[in-house]
mmCIF file of C-alpha atoms in Angstrom:
data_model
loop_
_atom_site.group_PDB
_atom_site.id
_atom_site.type_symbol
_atom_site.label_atom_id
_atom_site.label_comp_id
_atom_site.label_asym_id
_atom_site.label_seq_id
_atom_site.Cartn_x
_atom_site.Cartn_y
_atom_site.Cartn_z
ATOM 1 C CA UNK A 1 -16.918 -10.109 7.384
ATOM 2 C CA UNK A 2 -15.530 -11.856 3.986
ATOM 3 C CA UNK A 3 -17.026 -15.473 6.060
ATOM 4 C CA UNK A 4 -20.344 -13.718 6.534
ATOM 5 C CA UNK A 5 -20.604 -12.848 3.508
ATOM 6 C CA UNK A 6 -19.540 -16.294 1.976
ATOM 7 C CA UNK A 7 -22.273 -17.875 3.954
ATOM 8 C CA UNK A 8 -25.346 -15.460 2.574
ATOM 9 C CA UNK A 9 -23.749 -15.746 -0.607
ATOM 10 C CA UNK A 10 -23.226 -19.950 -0.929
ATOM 11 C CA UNK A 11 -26.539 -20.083 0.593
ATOM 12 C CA UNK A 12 -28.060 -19.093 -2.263
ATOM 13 C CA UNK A 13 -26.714 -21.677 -4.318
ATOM 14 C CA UNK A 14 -29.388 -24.088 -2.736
ATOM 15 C CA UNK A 15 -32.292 -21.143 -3.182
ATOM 16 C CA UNK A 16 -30.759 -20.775 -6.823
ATOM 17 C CA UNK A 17 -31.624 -24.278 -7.604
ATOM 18 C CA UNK A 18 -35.040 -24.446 -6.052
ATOM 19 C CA UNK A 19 -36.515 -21.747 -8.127
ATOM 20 C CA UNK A 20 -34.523 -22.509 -11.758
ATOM 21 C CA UNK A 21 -35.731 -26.084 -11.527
ATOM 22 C CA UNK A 22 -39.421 -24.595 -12.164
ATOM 23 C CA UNK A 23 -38.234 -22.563 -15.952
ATOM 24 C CA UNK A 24 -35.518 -25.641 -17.220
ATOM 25 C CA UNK A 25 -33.799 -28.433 -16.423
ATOM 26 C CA UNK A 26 -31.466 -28.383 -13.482
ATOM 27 C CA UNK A 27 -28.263 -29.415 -15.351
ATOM 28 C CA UNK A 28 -29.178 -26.794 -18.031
ATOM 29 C CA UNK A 29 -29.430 -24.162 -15.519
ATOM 30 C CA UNK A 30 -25.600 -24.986 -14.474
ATOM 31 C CA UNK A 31 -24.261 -25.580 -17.874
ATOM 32 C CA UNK A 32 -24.921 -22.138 -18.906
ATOM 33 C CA UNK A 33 -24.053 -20.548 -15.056
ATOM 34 C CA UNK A 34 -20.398 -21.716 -15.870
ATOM 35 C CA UNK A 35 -20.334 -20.364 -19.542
ATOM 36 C CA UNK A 36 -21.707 -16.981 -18.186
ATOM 37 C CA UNK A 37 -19.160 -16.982 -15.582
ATOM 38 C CA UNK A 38 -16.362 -18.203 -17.584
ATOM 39 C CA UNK A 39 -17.197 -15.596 -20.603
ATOM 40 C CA UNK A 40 -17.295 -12.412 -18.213
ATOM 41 C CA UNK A 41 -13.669 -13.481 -16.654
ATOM 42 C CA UNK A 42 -11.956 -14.509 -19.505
ATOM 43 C CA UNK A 43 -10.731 -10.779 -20.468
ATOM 44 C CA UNK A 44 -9.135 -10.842 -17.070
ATOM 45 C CA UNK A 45 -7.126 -13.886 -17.113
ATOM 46 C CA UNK A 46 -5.998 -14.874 -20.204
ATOM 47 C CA UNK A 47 -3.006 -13.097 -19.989
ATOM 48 C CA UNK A 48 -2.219 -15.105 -16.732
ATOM 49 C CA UNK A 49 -2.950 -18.571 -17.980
ATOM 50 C CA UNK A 50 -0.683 -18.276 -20.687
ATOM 51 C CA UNK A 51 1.849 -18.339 -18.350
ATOM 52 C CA UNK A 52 1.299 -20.915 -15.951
ATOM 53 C CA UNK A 53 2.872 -24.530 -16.421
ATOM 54 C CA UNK A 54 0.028 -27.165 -17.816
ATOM 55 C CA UNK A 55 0.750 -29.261 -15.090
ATOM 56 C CA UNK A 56 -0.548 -26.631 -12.737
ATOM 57 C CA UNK A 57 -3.489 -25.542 -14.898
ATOM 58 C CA UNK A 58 -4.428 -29.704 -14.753
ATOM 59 C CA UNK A 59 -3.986 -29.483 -11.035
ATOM 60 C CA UNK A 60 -6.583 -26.922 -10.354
ATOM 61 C CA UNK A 61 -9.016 -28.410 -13.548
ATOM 62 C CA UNK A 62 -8.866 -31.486 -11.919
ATOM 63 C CA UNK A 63 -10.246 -28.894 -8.399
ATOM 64 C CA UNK A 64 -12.866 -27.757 -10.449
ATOM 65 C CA UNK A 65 -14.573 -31.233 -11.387
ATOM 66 C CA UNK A 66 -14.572 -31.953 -7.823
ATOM 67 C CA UNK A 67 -15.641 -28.837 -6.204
ATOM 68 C CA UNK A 68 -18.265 -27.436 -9.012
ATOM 69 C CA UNK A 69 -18.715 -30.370 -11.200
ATOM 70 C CA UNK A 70 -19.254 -32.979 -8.607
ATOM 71 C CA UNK A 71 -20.763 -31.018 -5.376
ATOM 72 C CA UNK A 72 -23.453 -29.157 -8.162
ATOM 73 C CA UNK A 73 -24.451 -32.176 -9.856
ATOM 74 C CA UNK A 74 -24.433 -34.250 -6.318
ATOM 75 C CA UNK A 75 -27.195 -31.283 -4.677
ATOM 76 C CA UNK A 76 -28.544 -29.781 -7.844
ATOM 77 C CA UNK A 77 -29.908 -32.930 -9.567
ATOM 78 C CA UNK A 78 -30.673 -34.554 -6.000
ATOM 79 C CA UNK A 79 -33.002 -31.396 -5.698
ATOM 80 C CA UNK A 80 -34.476 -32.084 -9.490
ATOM 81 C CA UNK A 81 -35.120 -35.835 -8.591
ATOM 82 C CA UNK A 82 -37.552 -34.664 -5.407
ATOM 83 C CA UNK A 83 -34.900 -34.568 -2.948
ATOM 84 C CA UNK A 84 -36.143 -31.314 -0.382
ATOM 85 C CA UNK A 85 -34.504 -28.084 -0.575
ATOM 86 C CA UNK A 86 -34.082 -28.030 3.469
ATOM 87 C CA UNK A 87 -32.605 -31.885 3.376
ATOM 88 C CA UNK A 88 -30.273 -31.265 0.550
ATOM 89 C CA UNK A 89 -28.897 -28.246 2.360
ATOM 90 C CA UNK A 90 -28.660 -30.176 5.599
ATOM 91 C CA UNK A 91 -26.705 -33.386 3.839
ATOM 92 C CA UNK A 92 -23.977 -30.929 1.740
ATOM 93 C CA UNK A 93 -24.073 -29.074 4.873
ATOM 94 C CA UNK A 94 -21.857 -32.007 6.631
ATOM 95 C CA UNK A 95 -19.269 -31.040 4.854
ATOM 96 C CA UNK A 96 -17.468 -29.521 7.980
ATOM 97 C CA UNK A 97 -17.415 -33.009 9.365
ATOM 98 C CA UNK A 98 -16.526 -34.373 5.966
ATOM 99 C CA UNK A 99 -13.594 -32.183 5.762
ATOM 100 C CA UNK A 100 -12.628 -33.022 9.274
ATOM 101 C CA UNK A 101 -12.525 -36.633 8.316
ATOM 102 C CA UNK A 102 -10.699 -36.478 5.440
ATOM 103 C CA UNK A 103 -7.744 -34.343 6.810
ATOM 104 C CA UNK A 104 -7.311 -37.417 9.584
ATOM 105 C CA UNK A 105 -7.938 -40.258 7.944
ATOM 106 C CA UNK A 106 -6.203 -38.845 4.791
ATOM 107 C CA UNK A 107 -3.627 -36.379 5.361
ATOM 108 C CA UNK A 108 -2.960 -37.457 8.861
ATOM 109 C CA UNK A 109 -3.543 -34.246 10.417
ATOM 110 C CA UNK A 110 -4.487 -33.955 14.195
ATOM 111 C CA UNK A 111 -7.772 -32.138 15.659
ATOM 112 C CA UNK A 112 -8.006 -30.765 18.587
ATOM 113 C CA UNK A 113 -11.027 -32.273 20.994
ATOM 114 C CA UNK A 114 -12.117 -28.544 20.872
ATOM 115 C CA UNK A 115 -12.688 -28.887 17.329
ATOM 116 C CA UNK A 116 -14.716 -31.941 17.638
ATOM 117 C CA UNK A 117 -16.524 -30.676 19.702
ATOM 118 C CA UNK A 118 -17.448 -27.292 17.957
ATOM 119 C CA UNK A 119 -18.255 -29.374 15.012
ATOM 120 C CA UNK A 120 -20.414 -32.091 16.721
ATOM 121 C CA UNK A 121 -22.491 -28.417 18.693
ATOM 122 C CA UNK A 122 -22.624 -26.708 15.540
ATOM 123 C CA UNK A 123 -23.905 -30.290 13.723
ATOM 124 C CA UNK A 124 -26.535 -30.250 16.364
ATOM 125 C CA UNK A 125 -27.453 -26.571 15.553
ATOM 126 C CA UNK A 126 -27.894 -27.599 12.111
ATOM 127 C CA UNK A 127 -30.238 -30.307 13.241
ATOM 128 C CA UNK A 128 -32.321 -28.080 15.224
ATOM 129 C CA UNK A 129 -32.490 -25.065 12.538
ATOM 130 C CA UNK A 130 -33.881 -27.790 9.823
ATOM 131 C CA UNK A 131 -36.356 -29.718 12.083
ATOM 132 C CA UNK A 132 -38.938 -28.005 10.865
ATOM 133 C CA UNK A 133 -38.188 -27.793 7.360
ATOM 134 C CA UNK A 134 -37.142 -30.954 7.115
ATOM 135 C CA UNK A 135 -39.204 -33.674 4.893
ATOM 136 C CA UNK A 136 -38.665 -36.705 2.619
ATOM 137 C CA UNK A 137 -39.929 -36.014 -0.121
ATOM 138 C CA UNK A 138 -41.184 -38.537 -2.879
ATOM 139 C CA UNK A 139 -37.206 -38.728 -4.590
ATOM 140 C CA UNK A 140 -36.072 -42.186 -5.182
ATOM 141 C CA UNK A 141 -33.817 -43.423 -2.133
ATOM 142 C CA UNK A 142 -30.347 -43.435 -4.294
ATOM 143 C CA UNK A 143 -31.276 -39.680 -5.123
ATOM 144 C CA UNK A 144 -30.884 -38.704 -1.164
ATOM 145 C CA UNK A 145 -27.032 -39.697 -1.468
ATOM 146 C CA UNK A 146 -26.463 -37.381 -4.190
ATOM 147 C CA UNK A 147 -25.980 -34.621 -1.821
ATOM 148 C CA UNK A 148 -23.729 -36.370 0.514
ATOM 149 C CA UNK A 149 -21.829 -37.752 -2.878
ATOM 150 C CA UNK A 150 -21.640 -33.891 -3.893
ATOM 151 C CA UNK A 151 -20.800 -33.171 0.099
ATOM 152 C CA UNK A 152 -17.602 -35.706 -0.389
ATOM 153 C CA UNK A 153 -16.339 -34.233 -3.518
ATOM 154 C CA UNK A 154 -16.238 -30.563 -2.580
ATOM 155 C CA UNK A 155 -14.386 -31.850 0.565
ATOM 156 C CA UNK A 156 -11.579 -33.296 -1.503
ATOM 157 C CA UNK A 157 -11.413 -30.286 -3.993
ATOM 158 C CA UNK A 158 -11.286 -28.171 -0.325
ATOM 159 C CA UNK A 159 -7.945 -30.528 0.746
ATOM 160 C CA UNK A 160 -6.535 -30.560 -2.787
ATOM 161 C CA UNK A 161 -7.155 -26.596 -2.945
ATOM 162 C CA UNK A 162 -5.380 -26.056 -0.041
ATOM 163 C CA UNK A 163 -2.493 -28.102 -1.026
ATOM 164 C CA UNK A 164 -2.262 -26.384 -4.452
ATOM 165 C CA UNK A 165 -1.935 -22.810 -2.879
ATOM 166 C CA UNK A 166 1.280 -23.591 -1.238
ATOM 167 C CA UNK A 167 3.040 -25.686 -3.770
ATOM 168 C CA UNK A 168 1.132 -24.127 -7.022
ATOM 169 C CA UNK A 169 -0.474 -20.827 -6.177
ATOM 170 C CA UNK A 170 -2.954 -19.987 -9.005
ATOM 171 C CA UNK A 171 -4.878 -16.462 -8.600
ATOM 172 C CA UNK A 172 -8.547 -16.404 -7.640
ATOM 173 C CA UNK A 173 -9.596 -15.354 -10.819
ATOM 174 C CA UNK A 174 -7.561 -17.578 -12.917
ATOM 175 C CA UNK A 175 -8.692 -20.235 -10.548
ATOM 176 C CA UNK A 176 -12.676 -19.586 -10.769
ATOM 177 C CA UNK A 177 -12.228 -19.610 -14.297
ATOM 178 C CA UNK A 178 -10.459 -22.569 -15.390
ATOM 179 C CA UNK A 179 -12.945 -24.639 -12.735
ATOM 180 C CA UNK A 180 -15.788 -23.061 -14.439
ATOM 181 C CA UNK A 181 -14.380 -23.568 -17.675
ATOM 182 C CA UNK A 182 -13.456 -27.690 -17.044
ATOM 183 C CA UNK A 183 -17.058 -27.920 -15.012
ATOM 184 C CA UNK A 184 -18.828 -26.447 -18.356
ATOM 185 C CA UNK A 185 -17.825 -29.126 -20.437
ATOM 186 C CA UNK A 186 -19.257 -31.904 -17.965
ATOM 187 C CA UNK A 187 -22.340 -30.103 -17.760
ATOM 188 C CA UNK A 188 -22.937 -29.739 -21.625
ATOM 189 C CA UNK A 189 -22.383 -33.630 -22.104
ATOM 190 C CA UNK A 190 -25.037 -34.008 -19.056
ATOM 191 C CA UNK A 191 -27.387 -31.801 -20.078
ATOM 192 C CA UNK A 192 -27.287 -32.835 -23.725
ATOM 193 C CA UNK A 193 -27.815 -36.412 -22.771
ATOM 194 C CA UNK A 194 -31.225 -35.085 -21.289
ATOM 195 C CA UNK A 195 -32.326 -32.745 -24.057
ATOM 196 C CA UNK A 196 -30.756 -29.677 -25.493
ATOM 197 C CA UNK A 197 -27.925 -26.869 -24.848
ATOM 198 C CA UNK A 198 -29.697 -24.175 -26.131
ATOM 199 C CA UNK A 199 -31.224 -21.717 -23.546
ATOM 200 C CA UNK A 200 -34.486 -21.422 -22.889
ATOM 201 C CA UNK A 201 -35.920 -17.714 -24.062
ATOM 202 C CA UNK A 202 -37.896 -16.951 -20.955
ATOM 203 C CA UNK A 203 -37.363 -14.183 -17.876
ATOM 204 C CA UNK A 204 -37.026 -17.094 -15.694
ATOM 205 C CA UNK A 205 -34.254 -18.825 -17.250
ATOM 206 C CA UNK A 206 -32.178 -15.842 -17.912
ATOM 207 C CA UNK A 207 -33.166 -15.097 -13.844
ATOM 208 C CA UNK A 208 -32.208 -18.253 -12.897
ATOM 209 C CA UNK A 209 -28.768 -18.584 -14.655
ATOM 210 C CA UNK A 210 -28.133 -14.781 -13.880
ATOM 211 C CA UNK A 211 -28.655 -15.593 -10.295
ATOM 212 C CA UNK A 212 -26.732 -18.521 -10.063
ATOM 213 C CA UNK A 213 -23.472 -17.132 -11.932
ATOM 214 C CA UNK A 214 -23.375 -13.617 -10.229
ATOM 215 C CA UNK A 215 -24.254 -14.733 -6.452
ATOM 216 C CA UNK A 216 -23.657 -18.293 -6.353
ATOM 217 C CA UNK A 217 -20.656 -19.063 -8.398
ATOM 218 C CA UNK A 218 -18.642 -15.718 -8.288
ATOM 219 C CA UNK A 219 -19.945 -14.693 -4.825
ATOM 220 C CA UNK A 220 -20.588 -18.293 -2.681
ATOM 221 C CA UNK A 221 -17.189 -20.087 -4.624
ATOM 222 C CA UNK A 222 -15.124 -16.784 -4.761
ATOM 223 C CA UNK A 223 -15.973 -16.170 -1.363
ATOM 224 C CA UNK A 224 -15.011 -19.790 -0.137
ATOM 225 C CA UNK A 225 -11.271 -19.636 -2.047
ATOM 226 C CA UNK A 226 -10.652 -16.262 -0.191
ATOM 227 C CA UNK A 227 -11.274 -17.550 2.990
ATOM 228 C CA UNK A 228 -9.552 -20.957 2.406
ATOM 229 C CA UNK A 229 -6.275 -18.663 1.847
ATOM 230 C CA UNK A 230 -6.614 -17.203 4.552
ATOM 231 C CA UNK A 231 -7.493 -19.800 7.350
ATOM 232 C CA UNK A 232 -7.917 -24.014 8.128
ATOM 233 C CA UNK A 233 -10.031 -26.066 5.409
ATOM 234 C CA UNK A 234 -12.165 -27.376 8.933
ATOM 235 C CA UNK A 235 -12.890 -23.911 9.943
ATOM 236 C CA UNK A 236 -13.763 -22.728 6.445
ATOM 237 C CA UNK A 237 -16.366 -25.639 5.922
ATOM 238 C CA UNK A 238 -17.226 -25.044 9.968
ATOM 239 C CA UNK A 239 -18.868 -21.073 8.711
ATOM 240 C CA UNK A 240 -21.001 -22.860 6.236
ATOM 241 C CA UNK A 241 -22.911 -24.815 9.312
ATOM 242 C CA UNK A 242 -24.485 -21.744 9.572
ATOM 243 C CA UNK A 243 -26.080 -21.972 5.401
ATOM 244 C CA UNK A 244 -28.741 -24.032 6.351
ATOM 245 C CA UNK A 245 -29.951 -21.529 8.401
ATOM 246 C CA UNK A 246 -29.041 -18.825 6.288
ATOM 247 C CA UNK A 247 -30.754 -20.971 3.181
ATOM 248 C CA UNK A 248 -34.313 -21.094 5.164
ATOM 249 C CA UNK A 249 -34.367 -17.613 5.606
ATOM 250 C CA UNK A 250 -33.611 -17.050 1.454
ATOM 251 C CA UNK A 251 -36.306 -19.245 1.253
ATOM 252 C CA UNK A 252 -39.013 -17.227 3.727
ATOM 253 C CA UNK A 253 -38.160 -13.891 1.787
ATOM 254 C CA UNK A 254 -38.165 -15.593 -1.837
ATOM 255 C CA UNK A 255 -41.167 -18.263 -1.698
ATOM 256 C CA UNK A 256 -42.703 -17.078 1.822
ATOM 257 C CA UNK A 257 -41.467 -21.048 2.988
ATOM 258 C CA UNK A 258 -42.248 -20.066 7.351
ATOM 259 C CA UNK A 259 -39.298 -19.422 9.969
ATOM 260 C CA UNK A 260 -39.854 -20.575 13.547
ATOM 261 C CA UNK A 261 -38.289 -19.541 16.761
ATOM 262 C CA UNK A 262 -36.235 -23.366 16.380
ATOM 263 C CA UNK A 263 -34.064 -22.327 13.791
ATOM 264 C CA UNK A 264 -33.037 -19.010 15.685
ATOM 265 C CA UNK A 265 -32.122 -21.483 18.602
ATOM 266 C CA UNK A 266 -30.367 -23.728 16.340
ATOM 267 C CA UNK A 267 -28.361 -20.759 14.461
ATOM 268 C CA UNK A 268 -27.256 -19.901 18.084
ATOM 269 C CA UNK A 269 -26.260 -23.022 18.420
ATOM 270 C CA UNK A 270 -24.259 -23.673 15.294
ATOM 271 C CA UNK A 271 -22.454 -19.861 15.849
ATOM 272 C CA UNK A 272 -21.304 -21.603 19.335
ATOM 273 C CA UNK A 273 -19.716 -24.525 17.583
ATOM 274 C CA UNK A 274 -18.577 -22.370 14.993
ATOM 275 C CA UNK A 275 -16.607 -20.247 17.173
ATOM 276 C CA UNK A 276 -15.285 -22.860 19.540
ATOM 277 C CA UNK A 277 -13.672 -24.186 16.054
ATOM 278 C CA UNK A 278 -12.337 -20.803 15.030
ATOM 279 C CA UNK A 279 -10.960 -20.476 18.775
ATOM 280 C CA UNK A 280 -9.254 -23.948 18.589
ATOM 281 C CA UNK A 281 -7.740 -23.152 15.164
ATOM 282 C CA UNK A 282 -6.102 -20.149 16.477
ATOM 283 C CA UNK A 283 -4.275 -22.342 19.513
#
């Protein structure tokens, strides 16, 4: 249930940033998601932080520029520069095999062939369920590798998360908030460099950062820590194979973008992979 709901949740993240980048600038939008977010939990933690060694707090900062920081500004600005909705999705959307990658070649960790092979079925599902929704767009060609850029960070922050909760263990909440706290500050030197910090006064910007804060940040990267607690980092990022799909049909219900019978096949096909990793992870 708590993956499900990660998955509806992070996949509106990418839905998020499609409809803010029409009322401000993308990097605004973000800047002021984290100060919302960070605002509303700072009467709940600050008791907490005051007791935690700096070294720890640095530990999970440095997290927080890698997994919000650097995966937002990676698929958020890729998005702004023309880079399609669907095709952003699908590239930070390899971060199951990113993950995978990174715990070999990295931490030296050994995958099953199972779990190769449920994330090679549920890549292909992925493939299948953004055929159709899949374009170029008119984005400059360095702007299509800021979602796989993005992609790579979040996979590190996933590794380095996972490492921190056994030697460090930092609540959730003290967690979100010193990521969205470190994360705000590289946003506000970004999105002063292109213009202004102040919010825009329009329904559309207070939507969009609204939106953003409560479902994406609180929901999609709560949702993700709870789950990395609880199981593998590779069968974590595995659920989210199943956003692009998820992302599509956000997209149908918010800017009536069509659905074909394809992506129901290729959501099938991801949910195989999916749970041939999940069944692997448990052997």
């Amino acid at each position: 249930m708590l993956e499900a709901m990660m998955v509806i949740t992070w996949s509106s993240g990418f839905v998020g940033a499609r409809f803010s980048i029409d009322y401000a600038p993308a990097l605004l939008v973000v800047f002021w998601r984290c100060v919302v977010v960070t605002l509303f939990l700072l009467p709940f933690v600050i008791k907490t932080l005051r007791c935690v060694h700096p070294a720890v707090l640095l530990q999970h900062a440095g997290i927080g520029l890698l997994a919000m920081a650097g995966y937002l500004i990676g698929v958020v600005q890729g998005i702004a520069l023309g880079v399609p909705t669907g095709l952003a999705a699908l590239l930070a959307d390899l971060l199951p095999i990113g993950t995978a990658l990174l715990s070999v070649t990295v931490l030296g960790q050994r995958l099953s062939g199972k779990v190769w092979l449920g994330l090679a079925i549920g890549l292909g599902g992925v493939l299948l369920v953004t055929y159709d929704a899949l374009a170029w767009g008119d984005a400059p060609l360095w702007a299509y590798g800021l979602p796989i850029l993005g992609m790579l960070s979040l996979a590190v922050a996933t590794l380095w998360q996972k490492h921190c909760r056994l030697s460090h263990p930092l609540g959730l909440l003290p967690t979100m908030w010193l990521q969205c706290a470190v994360s705000a500050v590289v946003f506000a030197v970004l999105a002063d460099w292109q213009g202004s910090l102040w919010p825009i006064p329009t329904a559309g910007f207070a939507l969009s950062v609204f939106w953003t804060a409560a479902i994406s940040t609180l929901g999609g990267y709560g949702l993700y820590w709870v789950c990395l607690r609880r199981s593998s980092p590779t069968r974590v990022a595995s659920v989210l194979y199943l956003s692009p799909a998820v992302t599509l049909v956000w997209a149908w219900m918010m800017f009536g973008e069509p659905l074909s019978w394809l992506m129901l096949v290729g959501a099938a096909v991801s949910a195989g992979g999916i749970l041939l990793v999940v069944r692997a992870d448990k052997t």
